[in-house]
Short mmCIF file of C-alpha atoms and ligand atoms in Angstrom, two decimals:
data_model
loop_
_atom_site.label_atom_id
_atom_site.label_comp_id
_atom_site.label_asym_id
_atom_site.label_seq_id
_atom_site.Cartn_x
_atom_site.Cartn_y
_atom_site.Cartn_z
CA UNK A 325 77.68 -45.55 69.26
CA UNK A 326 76.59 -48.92 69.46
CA UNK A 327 75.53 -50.20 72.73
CA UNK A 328 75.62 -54.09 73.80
CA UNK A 329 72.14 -55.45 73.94
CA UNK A 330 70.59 -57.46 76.46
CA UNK A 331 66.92 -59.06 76.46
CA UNK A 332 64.57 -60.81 79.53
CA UNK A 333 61.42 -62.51 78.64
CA UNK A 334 58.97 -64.54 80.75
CA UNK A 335 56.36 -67.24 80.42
CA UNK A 336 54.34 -66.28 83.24
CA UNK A 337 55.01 -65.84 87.04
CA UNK A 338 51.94 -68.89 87.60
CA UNK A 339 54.63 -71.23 87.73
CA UNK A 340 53.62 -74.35 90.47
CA UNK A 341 55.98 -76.45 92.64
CA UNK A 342 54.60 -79.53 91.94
CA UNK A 343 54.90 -79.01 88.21
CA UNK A 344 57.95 -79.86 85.46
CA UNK A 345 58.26 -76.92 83.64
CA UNK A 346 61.41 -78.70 81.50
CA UNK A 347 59.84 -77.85 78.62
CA UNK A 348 59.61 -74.04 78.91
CA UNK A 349 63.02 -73.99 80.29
CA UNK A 350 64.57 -75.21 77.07
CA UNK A 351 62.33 -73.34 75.00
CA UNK A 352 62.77 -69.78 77.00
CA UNK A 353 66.68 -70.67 76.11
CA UNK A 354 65.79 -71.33 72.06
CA UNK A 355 64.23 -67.86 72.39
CA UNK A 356 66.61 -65.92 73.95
CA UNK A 357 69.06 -67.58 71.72
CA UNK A 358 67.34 -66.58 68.35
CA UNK A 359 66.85 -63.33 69.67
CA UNK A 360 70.40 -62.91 70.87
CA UNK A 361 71.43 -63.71 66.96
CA UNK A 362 68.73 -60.81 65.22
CA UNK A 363 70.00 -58.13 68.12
CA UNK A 364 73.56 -59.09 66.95
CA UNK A 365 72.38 -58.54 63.67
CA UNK A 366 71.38 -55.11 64.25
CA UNK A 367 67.38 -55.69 64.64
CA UNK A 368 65.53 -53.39 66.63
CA UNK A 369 64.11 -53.38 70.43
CA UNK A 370 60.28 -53.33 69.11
CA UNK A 371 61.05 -55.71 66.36
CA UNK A 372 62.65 -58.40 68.73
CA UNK A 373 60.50 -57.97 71.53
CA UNK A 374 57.15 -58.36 69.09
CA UNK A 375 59.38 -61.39 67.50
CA UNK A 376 59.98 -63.39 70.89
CA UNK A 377 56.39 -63.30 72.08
CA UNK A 378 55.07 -64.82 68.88
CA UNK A 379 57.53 -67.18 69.58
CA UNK A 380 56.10 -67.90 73.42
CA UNK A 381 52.73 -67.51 71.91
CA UNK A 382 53.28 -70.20 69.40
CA UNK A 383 54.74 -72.86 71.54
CA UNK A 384 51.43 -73.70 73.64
CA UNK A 385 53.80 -73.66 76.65
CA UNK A 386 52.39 -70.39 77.76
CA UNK A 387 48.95 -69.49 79.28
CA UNK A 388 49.28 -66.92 75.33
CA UNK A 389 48.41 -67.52 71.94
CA UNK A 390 48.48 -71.20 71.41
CA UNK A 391 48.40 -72.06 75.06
CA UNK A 392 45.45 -69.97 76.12
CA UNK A 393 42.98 -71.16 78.40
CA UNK A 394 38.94 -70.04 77.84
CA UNK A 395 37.07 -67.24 79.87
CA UNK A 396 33.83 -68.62 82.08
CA UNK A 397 31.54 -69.43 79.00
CA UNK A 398 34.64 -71.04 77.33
CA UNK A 399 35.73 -68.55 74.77
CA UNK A 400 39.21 -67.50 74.37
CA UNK A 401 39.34 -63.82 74.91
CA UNK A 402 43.29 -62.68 74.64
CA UNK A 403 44.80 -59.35 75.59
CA UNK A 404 48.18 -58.14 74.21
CA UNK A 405 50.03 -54.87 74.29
CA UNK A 406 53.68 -53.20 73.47
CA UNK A 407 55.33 -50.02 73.69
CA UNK A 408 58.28 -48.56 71.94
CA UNK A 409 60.83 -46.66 74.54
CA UNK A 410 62.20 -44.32 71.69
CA UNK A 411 59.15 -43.03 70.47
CA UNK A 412 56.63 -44.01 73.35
CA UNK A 413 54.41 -45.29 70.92
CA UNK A 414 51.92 -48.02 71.87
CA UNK A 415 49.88 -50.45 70.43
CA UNK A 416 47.31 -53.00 72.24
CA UNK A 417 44.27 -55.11 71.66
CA UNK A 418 42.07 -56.92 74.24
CA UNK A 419 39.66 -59.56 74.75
CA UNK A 420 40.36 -60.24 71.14
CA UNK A 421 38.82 -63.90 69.54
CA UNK A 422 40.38 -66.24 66.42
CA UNK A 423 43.78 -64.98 65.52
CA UNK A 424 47.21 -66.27 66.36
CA UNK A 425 49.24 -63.61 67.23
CA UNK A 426 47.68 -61.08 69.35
CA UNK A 427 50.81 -59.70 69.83
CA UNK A 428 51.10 -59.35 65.96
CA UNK A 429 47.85 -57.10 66.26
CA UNK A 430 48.97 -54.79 68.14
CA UNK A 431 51.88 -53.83 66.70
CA UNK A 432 49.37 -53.43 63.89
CA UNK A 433 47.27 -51.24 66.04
CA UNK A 434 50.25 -49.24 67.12
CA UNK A 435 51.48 -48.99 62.96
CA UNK A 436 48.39 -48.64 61.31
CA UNK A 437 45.58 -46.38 63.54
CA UNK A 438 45.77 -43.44 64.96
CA UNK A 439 44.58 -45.47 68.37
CA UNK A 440 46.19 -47.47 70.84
CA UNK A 441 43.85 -49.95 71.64
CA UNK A 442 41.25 -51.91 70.14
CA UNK A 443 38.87 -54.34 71.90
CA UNK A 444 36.57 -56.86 71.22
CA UNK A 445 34.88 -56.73 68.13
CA UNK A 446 36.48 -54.10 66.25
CA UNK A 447 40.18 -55.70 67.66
CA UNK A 448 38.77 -58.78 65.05
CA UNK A 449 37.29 -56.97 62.82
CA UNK A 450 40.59 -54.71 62.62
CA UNK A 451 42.80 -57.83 62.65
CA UNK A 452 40.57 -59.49 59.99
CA UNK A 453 40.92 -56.32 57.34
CA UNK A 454 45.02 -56.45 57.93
CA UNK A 455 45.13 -60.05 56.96
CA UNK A 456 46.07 -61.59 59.94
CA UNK A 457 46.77 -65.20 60.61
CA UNK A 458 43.23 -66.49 62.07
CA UNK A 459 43.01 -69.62 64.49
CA UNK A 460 42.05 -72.02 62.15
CA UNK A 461 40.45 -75.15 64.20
CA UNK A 462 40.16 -73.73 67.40
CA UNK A 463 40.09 -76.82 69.53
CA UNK A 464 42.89 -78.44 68.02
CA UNK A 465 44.59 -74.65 68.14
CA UNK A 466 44.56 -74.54 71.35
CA UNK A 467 46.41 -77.04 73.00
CA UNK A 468 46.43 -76.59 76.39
CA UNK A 469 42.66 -76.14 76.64
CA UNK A 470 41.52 -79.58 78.36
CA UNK A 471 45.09 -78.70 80.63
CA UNK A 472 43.33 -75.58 82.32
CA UNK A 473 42.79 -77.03 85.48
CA UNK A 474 45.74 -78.64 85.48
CA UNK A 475 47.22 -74.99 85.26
CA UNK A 476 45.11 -73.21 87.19
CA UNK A 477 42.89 -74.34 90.25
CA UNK A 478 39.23 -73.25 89.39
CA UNK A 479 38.19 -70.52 91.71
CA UNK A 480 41.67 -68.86 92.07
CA UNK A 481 42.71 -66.44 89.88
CA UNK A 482 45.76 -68.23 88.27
CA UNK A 483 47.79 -66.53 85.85
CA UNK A 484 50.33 -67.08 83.39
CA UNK A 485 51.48 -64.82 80.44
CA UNK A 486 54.66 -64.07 78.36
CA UNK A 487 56.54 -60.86 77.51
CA UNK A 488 59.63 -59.45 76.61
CA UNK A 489 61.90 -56.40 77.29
CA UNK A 490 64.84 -55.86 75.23
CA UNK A 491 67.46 -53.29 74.83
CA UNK A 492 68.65 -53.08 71.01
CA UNK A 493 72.31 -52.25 70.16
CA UNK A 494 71.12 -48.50 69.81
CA UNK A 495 70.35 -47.73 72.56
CA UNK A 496 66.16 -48.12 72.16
CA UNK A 497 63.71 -49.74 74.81
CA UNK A 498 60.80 -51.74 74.08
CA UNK A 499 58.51 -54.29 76.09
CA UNK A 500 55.49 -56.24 74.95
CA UNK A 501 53.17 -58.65 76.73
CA UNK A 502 50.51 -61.34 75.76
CA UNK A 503 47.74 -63.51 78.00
CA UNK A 504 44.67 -65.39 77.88
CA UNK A 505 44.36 -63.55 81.13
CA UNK A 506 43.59 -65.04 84.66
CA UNK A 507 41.74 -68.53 84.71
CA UNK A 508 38.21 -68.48 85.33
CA UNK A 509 37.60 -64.97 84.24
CA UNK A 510 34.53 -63.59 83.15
CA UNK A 511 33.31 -62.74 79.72
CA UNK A 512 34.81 -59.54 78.78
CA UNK A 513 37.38 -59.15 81.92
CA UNK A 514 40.10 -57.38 80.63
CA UNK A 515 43.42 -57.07 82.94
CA UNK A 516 46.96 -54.96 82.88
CA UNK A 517 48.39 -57.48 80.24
CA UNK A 518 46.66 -54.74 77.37
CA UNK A 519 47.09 -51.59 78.87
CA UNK A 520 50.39 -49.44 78.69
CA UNK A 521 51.54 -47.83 81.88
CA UNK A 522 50.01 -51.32 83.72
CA UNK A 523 50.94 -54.84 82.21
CA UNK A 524 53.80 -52.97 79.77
CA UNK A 525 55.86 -49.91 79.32
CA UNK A 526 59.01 -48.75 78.02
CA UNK A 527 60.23 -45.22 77.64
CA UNK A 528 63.87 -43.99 77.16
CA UNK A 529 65.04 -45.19 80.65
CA UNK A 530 62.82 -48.48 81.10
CA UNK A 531 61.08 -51.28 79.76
CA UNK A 532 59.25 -53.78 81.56
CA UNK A 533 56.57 -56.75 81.30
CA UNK A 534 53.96 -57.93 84.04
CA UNK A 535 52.28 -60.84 84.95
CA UNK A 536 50.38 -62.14 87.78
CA UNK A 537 46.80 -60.93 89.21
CA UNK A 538 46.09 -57.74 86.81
CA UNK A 539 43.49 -56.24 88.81
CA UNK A 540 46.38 -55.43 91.53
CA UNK A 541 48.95 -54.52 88.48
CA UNK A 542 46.31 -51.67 87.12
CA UNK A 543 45.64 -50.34 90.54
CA UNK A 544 49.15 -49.58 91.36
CA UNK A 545 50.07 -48.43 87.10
CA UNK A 546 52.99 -51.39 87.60
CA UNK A 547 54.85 -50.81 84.30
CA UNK A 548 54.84 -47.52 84.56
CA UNK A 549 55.17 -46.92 88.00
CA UNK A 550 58.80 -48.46 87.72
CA UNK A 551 59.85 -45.92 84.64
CA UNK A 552 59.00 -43.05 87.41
CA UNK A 553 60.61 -44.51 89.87
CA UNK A 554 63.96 -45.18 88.06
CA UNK A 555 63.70 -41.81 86.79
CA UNK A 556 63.01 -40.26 89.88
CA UNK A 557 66.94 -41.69 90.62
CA UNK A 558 65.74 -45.50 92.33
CA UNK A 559 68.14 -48.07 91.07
CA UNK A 560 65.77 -50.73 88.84
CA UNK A 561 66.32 -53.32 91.12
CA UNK A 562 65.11 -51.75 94.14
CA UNK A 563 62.34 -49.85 91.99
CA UNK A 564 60.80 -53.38 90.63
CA UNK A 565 61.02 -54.57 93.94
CA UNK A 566 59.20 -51.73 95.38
CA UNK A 567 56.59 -52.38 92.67
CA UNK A 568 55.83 -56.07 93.60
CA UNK A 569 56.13 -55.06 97.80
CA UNK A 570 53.33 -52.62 96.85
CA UNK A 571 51.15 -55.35 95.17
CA UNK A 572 52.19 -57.90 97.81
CA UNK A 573 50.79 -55.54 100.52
CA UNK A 574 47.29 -54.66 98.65
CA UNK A 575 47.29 -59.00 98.38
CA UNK A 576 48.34 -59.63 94.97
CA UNK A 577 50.42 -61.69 93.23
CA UNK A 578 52.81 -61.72 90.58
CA UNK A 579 56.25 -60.58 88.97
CA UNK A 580 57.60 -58.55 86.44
CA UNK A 581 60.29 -58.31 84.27
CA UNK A 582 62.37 -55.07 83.18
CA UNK A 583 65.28 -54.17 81.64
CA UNK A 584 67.46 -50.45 82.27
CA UNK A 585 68.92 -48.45 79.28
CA UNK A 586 72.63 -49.24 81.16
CA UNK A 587 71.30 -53.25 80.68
CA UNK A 588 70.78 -53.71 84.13
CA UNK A 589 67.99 -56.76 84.47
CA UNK A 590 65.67 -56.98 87.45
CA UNK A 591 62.97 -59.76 87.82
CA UNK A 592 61.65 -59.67 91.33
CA UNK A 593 57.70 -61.35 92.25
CA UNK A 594 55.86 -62.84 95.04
CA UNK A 595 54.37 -65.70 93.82
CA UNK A 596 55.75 -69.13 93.89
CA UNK A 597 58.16 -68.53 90.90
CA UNK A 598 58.42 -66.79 87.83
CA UNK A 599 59.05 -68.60 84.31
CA UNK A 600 62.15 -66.33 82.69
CA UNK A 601 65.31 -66.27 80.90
CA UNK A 602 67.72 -63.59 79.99
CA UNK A 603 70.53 -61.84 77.62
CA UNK A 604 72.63 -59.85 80.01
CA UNK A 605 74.72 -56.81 78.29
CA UNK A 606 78.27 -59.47 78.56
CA UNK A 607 76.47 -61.80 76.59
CA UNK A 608 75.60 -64.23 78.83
CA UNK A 609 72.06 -66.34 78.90
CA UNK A 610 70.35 -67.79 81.73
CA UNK A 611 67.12 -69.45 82.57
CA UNK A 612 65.38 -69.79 85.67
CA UNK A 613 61.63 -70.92 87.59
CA UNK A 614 61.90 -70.41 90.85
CA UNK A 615 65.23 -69.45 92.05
CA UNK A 616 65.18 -65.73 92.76
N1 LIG B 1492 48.34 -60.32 84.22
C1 LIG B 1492 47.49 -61.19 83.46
C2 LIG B 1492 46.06 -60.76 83.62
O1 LIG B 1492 45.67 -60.34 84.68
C3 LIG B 1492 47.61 -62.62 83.85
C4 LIG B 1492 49.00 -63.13 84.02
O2 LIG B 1492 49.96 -62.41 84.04
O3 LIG B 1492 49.16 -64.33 84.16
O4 LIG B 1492 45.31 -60.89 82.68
#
């Protein structure tokens, strides 16, 4: 039987007042239309989801890929992860330096070991061997670089990341996320954006995508912790919501994004607003920043 999809993505839940974010709201919309057009076309939840972060990544709109900001001694350290609902396979790679697409590593990490993560080093080194696209001048790569405290205040621990949940006309699940992580981290920080069950999960009921302060999102298992919930019988909008209350309380800050097997869309945070746009299952798209 073939099942109407629906997709939600987001740029980050970092988003500012006093900032135009213009830009990323016509872009989010380009995304979720070219995505709309391969889930039409019969292209699976993993494929699209892996397929719309590049996309974010590769915009330099994003605090991901192209638009990533440097750690404390001003190397680009950037964390990715995904996870296929159908098969709960996962794939992730973190604090990983000089190629394009993390996302696009670790789906390669998920295809091609028998791991789920690799880090550091072995994360290039790993990259390198499968012939992935490297950053080629890394100043002019990175285009947001001299922007970072522009984005992000120094001594707070701004965020801003992209990811993508998306039900495919099957039936299937799948989420992926990608960051440069928080500004102003340290060398070798690595937060929930890499690791299933905390920045990402999807399974055969759920998929979702966080962003905001990861430290809070890995104490609480975020991703995950709404799959259990919505299996346990909570509808998904009152589970993600019960996700973010729980991180509010400990003093974080952030948002999520997920996506139920029925298409139902929840995107609840705390912060100031959330950069996201959406497929719903009637084929509608919408965009939004800070309206909740
Ligand atoms: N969650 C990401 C991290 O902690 C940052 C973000 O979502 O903006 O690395």
């Amino acid at each position: 039987m073939s099942h109407a999809p629906a997709l939600i993505l987001h740029g980050g839940a970092g988003a500012r007042r006093e900032r135009n974010y213009d830009a990323e709201v016509v872009h989010m919309r380009q995304v979720v239309e070219a995505m709309k057009a391969r889930l039409d076309a019969g292209a699976s939840a993993l494929d699209v989801a892996v397929e719309a972060v590049v996309m974010l990544e590769d915009s330099g709109l994003y605090v991901a890929g192209r638009g990533a900001s440097p750690n404390l001694a001003g190397a680009y350290e950037l964390d990715a992860s995904l996870m296929d609902g159908a098969t709960r396979k996962a794939g992730a790679v973190a604090a990983l330096q000089g190629f394009r697409n993390p996302v696009v590593a670790a789906r390669a990490v998920m295809d091609r070991t028998p791991h789920i993560m690799l880090a550091g080093e072995g994360a290039a080194l790993f990259a390198h061997d499968r012939g992935l696209e490297p950053i080629g001048d890394e100043a002019a790569w990175f285009t947001r670089a001299g922007q970072g405290e522009d984005n992000h205040p120094p001594g707070t621990l701004s965020h801003g990341t992209v990811g993508c949940c998306v039900l495919d006309i099957q039936g299937r699940l799948a989420a992926a996320t990608s960051t440069a992580g928080v500004f102003g981290k340290m060398p070798g920080r690595v937060g929930d954006t890499p690791i299933p069950a905390a920045g990402t999960w999807a399974d055969e009921r759920t998929a979702t995508s966080c962003t905001g302060q990861g430290e809070y999102f890995i104490r609480v298992a975020a991703a995950a912790q709404v799959g259990w919930r919505v299996e346990a019988g909570q509808p998904l909008a009152e589970a993600t919501q019960g996700v973010i209350d729980q991180i509010g309380g400990m003093g974080g800050d952030g948002g999520l994004i997920a996506l139920d097997r029925d298409g139902n869309i929840a995107a609840p945070f705390n912060s100031q607003g959330m950069k996201r746009a959406w497929l719903t299952t009637g084929g509608q798209i919408g965009v939004e920043v800070f309206g909740r």
